[in-house]
PDB file of C-alpha atoms in Angstrom:
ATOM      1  CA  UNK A 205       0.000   0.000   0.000  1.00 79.00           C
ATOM      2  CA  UNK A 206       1.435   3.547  -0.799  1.00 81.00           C
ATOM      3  CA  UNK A 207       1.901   5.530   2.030  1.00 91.00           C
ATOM      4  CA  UNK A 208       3.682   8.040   4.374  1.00 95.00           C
ATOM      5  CA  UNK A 209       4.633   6.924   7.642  1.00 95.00           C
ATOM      6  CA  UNK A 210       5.412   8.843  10.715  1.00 96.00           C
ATOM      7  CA  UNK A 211       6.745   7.121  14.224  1.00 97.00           C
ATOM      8  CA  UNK A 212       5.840   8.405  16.771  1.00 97.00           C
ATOM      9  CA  UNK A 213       2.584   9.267  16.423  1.00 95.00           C
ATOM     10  CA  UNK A 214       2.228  10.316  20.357  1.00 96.00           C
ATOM     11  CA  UNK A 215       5.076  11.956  21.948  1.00 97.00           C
ATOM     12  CA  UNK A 216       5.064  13.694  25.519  1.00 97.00           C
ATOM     13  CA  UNK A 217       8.696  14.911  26.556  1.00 96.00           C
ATOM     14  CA  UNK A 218      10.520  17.375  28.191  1.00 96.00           C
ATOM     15  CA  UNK A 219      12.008  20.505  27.206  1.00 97.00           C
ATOM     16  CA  UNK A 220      15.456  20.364  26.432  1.00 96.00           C
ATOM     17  CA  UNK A 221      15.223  16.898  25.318  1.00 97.00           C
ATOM     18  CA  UNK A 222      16.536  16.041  22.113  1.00 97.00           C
ATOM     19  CA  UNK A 223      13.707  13.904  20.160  1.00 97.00           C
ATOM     20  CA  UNK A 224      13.248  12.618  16.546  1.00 98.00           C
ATOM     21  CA  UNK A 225      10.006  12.165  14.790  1.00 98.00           C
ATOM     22  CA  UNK A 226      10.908   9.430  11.711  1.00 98.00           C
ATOM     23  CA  UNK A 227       9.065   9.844   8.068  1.00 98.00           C
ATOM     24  CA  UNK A 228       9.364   7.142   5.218  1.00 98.00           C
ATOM     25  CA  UNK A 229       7.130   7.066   2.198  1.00 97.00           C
ATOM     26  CA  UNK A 230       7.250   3.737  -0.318  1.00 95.00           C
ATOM     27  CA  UNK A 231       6.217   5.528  -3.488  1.00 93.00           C
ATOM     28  CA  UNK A 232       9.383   6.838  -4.689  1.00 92.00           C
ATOM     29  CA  UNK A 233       8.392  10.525  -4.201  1.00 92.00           C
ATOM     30  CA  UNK A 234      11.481  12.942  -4.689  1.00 92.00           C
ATOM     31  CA  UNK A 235       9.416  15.972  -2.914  1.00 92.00           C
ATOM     32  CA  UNK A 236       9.198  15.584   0.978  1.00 94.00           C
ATOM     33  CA  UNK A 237       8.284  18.000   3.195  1.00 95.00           C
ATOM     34  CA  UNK A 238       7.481  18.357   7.166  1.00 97.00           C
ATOM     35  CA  UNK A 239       4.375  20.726   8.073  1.00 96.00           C
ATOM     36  CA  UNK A 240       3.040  21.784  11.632  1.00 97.00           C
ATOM     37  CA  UNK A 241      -0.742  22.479  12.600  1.00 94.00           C
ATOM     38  CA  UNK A 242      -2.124  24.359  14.608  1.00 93.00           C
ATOM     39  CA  UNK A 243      -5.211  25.701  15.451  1.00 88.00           C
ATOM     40  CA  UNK A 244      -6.469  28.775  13.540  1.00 85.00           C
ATOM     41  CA  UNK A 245      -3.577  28.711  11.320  1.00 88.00           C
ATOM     42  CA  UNK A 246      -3.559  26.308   9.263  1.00 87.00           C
ATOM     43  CA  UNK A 247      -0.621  23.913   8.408  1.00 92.00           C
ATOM     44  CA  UNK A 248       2.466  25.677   7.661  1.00 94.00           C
ATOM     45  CA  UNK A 249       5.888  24.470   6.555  1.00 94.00           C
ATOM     46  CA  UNK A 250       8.747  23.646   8.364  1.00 97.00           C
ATOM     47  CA  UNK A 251      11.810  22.345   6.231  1.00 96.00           C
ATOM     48  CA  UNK A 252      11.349  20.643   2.520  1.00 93.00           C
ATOM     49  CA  UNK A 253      13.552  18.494   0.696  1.00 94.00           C
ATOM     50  CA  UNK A 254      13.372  18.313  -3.662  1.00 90.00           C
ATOM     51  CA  UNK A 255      15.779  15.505  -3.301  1.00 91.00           C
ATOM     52  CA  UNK A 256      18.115  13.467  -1.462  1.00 94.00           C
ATOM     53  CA  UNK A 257      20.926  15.811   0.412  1.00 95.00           C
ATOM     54  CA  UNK A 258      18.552  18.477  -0.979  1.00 93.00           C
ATOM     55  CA  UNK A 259      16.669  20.411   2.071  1.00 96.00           C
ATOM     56  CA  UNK A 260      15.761  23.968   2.912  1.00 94.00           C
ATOM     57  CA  UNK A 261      13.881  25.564   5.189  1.00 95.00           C
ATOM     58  CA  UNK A 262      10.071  26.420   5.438  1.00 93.00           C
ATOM     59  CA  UNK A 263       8.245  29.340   6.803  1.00 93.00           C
ATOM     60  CA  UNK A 264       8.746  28.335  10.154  1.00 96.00           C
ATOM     61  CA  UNK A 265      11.949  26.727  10.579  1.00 97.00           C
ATOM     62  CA  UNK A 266      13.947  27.993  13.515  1.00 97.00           C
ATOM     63  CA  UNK A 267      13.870  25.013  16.294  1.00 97.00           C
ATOM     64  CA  UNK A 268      14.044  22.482  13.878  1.00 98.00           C
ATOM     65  CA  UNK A 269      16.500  20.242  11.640  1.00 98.00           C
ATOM     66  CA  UNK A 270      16.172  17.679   9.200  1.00 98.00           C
ATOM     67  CA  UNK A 271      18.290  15.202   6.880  1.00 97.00           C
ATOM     68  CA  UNK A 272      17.341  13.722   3.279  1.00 97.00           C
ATOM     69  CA  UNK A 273      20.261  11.016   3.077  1.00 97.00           C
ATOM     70  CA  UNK A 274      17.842   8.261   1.333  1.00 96.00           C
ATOM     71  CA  UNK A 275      14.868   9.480  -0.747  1.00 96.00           C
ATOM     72  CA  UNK A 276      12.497   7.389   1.348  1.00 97.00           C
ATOM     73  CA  UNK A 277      13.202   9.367   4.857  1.00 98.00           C
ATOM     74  CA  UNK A 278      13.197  12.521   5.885  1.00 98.00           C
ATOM     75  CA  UNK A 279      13.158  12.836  10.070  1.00 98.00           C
ATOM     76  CA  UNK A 280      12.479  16.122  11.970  1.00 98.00           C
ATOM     77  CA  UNK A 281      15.444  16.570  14.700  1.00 98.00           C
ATOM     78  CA  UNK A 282      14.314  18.799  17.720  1.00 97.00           C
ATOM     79  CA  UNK A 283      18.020  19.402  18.997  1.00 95.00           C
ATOM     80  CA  UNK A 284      16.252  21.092  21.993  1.00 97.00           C
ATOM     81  CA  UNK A 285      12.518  21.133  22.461  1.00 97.00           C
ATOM     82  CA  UNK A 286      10.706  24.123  23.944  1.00 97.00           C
ATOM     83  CA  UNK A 287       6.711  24.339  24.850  1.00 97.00           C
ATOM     84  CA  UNK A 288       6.011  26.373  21.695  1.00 96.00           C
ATOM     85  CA  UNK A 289       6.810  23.398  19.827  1.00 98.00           C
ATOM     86  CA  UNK A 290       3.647  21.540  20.976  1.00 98.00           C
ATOM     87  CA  UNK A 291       2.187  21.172  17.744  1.00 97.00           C
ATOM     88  CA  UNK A 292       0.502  18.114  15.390  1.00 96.00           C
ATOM     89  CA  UNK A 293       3.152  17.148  12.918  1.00 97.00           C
ATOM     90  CA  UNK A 294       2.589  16.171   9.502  1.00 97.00           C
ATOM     91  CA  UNK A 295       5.144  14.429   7.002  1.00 97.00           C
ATOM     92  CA  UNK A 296       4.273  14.676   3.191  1.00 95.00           C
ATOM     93  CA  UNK A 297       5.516  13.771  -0.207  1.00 94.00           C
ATOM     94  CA  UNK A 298       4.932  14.190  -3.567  1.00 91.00           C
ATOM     95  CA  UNK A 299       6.430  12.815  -6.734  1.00 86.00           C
ATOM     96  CA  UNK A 300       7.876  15.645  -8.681  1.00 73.00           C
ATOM     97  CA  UNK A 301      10.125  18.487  -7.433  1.00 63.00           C
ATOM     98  CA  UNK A 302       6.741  20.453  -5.993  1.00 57.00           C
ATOM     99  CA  UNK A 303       5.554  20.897  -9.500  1.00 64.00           C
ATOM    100  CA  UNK A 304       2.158  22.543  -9.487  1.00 66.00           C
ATOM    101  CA  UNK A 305       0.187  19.303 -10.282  1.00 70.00           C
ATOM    102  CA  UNK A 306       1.822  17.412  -7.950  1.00 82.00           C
ATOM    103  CA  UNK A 307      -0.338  15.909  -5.337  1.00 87.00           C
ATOM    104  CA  UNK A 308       1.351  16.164  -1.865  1.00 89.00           C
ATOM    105  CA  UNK A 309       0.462  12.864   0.458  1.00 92.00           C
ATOM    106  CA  UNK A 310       0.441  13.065   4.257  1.00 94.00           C
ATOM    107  CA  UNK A 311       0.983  11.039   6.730  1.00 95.00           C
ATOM    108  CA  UNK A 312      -1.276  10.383   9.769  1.00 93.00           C
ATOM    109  CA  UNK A 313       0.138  13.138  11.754  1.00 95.00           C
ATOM    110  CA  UNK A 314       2.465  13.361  15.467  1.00 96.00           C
ATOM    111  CA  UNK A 315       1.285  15.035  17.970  1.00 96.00           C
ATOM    112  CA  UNK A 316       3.640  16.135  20.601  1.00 97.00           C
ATOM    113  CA  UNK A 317       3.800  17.707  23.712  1.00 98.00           C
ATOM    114  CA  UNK A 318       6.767  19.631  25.293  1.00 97.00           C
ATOM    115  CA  UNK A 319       6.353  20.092  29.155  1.00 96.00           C
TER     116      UNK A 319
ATOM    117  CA  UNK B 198       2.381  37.067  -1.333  1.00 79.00           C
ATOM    118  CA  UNK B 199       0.412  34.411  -1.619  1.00 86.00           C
ATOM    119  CA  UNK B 200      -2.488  33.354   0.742  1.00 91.00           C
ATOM    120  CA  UNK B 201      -5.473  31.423   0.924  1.00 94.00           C
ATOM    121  CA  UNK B 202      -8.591  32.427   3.381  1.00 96.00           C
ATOM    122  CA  UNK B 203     -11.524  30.409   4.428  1.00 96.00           C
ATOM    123  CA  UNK B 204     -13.943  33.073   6.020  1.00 96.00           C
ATOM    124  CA  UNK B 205     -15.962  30.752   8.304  1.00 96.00           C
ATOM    125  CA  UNK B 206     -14.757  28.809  11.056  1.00 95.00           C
ATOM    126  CA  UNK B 207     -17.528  26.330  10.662  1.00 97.00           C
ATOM    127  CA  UNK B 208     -20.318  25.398   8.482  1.00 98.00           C
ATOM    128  CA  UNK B 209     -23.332  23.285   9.454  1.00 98.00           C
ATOM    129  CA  UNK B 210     -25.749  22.059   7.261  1.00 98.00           C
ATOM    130  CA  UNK B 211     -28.555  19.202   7.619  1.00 98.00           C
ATOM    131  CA  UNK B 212     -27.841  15.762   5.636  1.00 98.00           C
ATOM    132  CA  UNK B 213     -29.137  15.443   2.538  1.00 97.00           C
ATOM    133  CA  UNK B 214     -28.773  19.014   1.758  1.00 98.00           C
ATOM    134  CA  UNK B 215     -26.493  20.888  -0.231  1.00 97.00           C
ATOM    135  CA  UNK B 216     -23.032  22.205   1.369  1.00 97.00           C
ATOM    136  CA  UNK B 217     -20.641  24.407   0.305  1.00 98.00           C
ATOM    137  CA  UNK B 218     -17.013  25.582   2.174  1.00 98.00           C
ATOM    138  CA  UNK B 219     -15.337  28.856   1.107  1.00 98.00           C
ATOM    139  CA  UNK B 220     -12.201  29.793  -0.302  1.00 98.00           C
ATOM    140  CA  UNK B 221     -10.490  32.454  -1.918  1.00 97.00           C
ATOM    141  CA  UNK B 222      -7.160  33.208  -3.108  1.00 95.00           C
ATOM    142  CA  UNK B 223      -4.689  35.851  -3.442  1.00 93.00           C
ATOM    143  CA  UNK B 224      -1.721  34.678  -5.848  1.00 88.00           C
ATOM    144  CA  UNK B 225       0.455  36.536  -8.104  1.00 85.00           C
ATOM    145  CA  UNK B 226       0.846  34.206 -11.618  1.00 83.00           C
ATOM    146  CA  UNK B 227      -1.522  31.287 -11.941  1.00 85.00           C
ATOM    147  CA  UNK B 228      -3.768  29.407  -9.217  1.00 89.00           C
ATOM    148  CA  UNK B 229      -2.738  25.957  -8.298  1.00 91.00           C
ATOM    149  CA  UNK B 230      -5.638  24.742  -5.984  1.00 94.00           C
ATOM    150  CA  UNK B 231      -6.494  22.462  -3.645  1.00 95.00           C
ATOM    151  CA  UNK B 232      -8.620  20.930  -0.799  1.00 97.00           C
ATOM    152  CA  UNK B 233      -7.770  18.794   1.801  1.00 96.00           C
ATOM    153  CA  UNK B 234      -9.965  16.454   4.370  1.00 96.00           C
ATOM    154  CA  UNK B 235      -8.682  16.148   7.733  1.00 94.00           C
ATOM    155  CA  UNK B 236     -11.526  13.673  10.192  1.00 91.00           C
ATOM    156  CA  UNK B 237     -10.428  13.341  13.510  1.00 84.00           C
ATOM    157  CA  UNK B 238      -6.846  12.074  14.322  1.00 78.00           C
ATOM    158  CA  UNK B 239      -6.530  11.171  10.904  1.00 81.00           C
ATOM    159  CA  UNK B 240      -3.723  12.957   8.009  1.00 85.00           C
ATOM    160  CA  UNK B 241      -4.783  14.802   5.648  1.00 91.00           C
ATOM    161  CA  UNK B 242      -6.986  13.205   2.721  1.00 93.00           C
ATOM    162  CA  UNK B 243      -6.401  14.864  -1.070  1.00 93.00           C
ATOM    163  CA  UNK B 244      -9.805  15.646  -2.293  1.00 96.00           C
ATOM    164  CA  UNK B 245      -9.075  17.473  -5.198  1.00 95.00           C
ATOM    165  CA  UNK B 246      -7.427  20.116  -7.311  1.00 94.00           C
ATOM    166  CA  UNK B 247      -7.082  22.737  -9.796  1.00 94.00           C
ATOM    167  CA  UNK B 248      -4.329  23.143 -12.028  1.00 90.00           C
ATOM    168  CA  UNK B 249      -5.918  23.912 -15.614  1.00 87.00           C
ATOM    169  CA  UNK B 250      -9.071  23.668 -17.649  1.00 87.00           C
ATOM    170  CA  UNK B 251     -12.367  23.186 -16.717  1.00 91.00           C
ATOM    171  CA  UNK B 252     -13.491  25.585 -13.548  1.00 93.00           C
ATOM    172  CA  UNK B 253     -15.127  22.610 -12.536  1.00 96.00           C
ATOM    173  CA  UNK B 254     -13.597  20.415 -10.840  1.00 96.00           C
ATOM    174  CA  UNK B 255     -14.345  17.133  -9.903  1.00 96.00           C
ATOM    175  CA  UNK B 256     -12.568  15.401  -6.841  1.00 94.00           C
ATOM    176  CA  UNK B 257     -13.184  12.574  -4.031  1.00 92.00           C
ATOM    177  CA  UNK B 258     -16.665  11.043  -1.694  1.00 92.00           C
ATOM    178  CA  UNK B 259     -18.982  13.141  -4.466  1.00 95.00           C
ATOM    179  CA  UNK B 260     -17.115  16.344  -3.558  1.00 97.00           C
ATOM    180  CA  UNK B 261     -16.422  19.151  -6.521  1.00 97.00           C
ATOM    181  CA  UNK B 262     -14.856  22.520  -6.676  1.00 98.00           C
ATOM    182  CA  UNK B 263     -15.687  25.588  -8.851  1.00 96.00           C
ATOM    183  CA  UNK B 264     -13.060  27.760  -9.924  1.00 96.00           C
ATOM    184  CA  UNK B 265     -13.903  31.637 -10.047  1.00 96.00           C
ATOM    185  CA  UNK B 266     -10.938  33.518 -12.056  1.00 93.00           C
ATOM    186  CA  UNK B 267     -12.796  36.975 -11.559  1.00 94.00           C
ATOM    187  CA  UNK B 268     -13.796  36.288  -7.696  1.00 95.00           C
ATOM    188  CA  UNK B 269     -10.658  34.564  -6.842  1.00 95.00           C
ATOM    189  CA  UNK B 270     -12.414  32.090  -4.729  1.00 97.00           C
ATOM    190  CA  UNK B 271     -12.396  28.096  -5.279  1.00 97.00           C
ATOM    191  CA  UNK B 272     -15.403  27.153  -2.953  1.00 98.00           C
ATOM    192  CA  UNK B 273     -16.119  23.292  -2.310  1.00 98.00           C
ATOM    193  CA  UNK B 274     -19.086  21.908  -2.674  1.00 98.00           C
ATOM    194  CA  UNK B 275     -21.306  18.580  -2.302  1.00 98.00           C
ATOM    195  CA  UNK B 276     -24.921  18.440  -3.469  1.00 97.00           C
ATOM    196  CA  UNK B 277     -26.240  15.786  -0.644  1.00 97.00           C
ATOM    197  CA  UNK B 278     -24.419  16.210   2.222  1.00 97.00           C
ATOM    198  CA  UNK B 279     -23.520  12.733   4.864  1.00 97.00           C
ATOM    199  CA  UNK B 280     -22.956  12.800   8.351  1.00 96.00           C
ATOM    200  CA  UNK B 281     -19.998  10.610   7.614  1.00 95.00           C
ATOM    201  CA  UNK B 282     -18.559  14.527   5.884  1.00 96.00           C
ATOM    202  CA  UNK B 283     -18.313  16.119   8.737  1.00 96.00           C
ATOM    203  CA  UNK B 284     -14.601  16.794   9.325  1.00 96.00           C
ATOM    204  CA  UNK B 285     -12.027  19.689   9.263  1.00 95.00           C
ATOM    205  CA  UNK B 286     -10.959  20.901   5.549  1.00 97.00           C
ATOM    206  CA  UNK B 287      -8.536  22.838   4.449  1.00 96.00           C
ATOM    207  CA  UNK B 288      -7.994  24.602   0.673  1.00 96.00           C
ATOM    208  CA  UNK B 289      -4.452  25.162  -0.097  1.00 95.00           C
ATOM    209  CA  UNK B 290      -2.626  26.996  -2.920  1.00 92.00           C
ATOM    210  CA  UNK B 291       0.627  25.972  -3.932  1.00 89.00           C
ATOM    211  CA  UNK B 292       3.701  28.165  -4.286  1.00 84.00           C
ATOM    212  CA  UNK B 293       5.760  26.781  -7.153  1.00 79.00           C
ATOM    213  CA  UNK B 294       8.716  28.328  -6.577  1.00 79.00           C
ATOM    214  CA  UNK B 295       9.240  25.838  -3.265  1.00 77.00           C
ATOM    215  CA  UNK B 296       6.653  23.395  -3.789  1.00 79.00           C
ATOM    216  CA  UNK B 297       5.231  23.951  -0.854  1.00 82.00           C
ATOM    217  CA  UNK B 298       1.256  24.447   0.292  1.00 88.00           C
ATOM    218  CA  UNK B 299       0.222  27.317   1.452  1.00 91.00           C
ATOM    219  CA  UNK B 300      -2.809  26.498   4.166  1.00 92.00           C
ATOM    220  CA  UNK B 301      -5.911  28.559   4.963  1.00 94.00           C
ATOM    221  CA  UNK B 302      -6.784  28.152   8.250  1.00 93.00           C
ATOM    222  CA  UNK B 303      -9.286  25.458   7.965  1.00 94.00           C
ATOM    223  CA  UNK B 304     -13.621  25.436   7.987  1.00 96.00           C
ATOM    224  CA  UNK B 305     -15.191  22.389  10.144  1.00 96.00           C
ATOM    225  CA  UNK B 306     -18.134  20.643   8.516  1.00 97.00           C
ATOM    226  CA  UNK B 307     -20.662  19.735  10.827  1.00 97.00           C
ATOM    227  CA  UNK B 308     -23.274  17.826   8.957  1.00 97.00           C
ATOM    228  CA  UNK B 309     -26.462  16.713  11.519  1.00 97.00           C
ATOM    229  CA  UNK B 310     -28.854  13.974  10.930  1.00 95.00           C
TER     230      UNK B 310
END
C-alpha cells in the first residue's frame, strides 16, 4: 500500500530533550516535506527536501533540523525542544520536485507535547 | 504574497442538503488549488485540485470545486451532504517556486442527521 509513515505518532517529553520524529514514504516521491498544525492557522511548513541531500527551510523553521540522506526518509530533529513546539506534525511527499500538479500525500500526523 | 482564506470557522448544514465551504485566493501568476480532508486524528486526505481547464472540478466522496478567475475564490461543494462529511478541511494553494502548500486556516463541517 502507498503511504507516508510517521513514528511516533504520540510523543510527551521534556524541554530540552533532544527527540526525533521518523518519516518514510514507499512511493518513490522525490518531494518531501514536514508541516506543523495548529489551530487557527492552518498547516504551515517547516523544512522541505526536492531531493536526497537536498533540504531547505520552510516558513517556520527555527527550532528544527532535518536530513534527506535516502529518498524514502526525511526525520524532523528537535536538537532542543521548547513548549512552543507543541504542535501536530505532519510528514508529506509528492512525486515531482513540488511541480504545481503534484499531489502532496500526508501522513497520519504526530502530535507532541513539550512540558 | 500568496495566501489562501476560508472566512468561516464552521459550516453546518442538515444531511441530505447541499453544502458548500469557502475559499479564496490571493496569488500573483496562476492558481494551483487544492482541498484537503482532515476527520479526527486522521492525516490529511487529497480531495481534489485545480491546475488547468475546466473551472469545474471534480474530486473525491462526491465532492467538486468551482473555480472563479474573476472572484478569486475556489469554494467546495457537495450536493447531498452525509454525516460521515463532517470533518475539518482545508484549501491550499501551492507556491511553485518551493513546492510547498500554502494552508488557509481550515472550515469544520458539521453535517447533523
Amino acid at each position: 500500500e502507498a503511504q507516508v509513515t510517521q513514528n511516533p505518532r504520540y510523543l510527551i517529553t521534556v524541554t530540552g530533550k533532544k527527540l526525533t520524529v521518523t518519516c518514510s514514504q514507499n512511493m518513490n516521491h522525490e518531494y518531501m516535506s514536514w508541516y506543523r498544525q495548529d489551530p487557527g492557522l492552518g498547516l504551515r511548513q517547516i523544512y522541505y527536501s526536492m531531493n536526497v541531500e537536498v533540504t531547505d527551510k520552510g516558513d517556520v523553521p527555527e527550532g528544527y533540523k532535518v536530513s534527506r540522506k535516502e529518498k524514502r526518509n526525511f526525520p524532523l530533529i528537535l536538537e532542543s525542544p521548547s513548549p512552543n513546539q507543541t504542535s501536530l506534525y505532519f510528514c508529506a511527499s509528492s512525486f515531482g520536485t513540488g511541480g504545481v500538479g503534484d499531489t502532496q500525500y500526508f501522513g497520519p500526523g504526530t502530535r507532541l507535547t513539550v512540558l | 504574497a500568496q495566501s489562501v482564506a476560508q472566512p468561516e470557522d464552521q459550516v453546518n448544514v442538515a444531511e441530505g442538503n447541499p453544502l458548500t465551504v469557502k475559499c479564496t485566493y490571493s496569488v500573483s501568476g496562476n492558481p494551483y488549488l487544492f482541498w484537503y480532508v482532515q476527520y479526527p486524528n486522521r492525516g490529511l486526505q487529497f480531495l481534489l485540485k485545480y491546475i488547468t481547464g475546466d473551472n469545474l472540478v471534480k474530486g473525491s466522496y462526491g465532492f467538486e470545486a468551482e473555480f472563479n478567475k474573476s472572484q478569486t475564490s475556489f469554494h467546495l461543494k457537495k450536493p447531498s451532504a452525509l454525516v460521515s462529511d463532517s470533518a475539518l478541511y482545508f484549501c491550499a494553494v501551492r507556491d511553485i517556486s518551493t513546492g510547498k502548500l500554502i494552508f488557509g486556516q481550515g472550515t469544520t463541517l458539521q453535517v447533523k442527521p
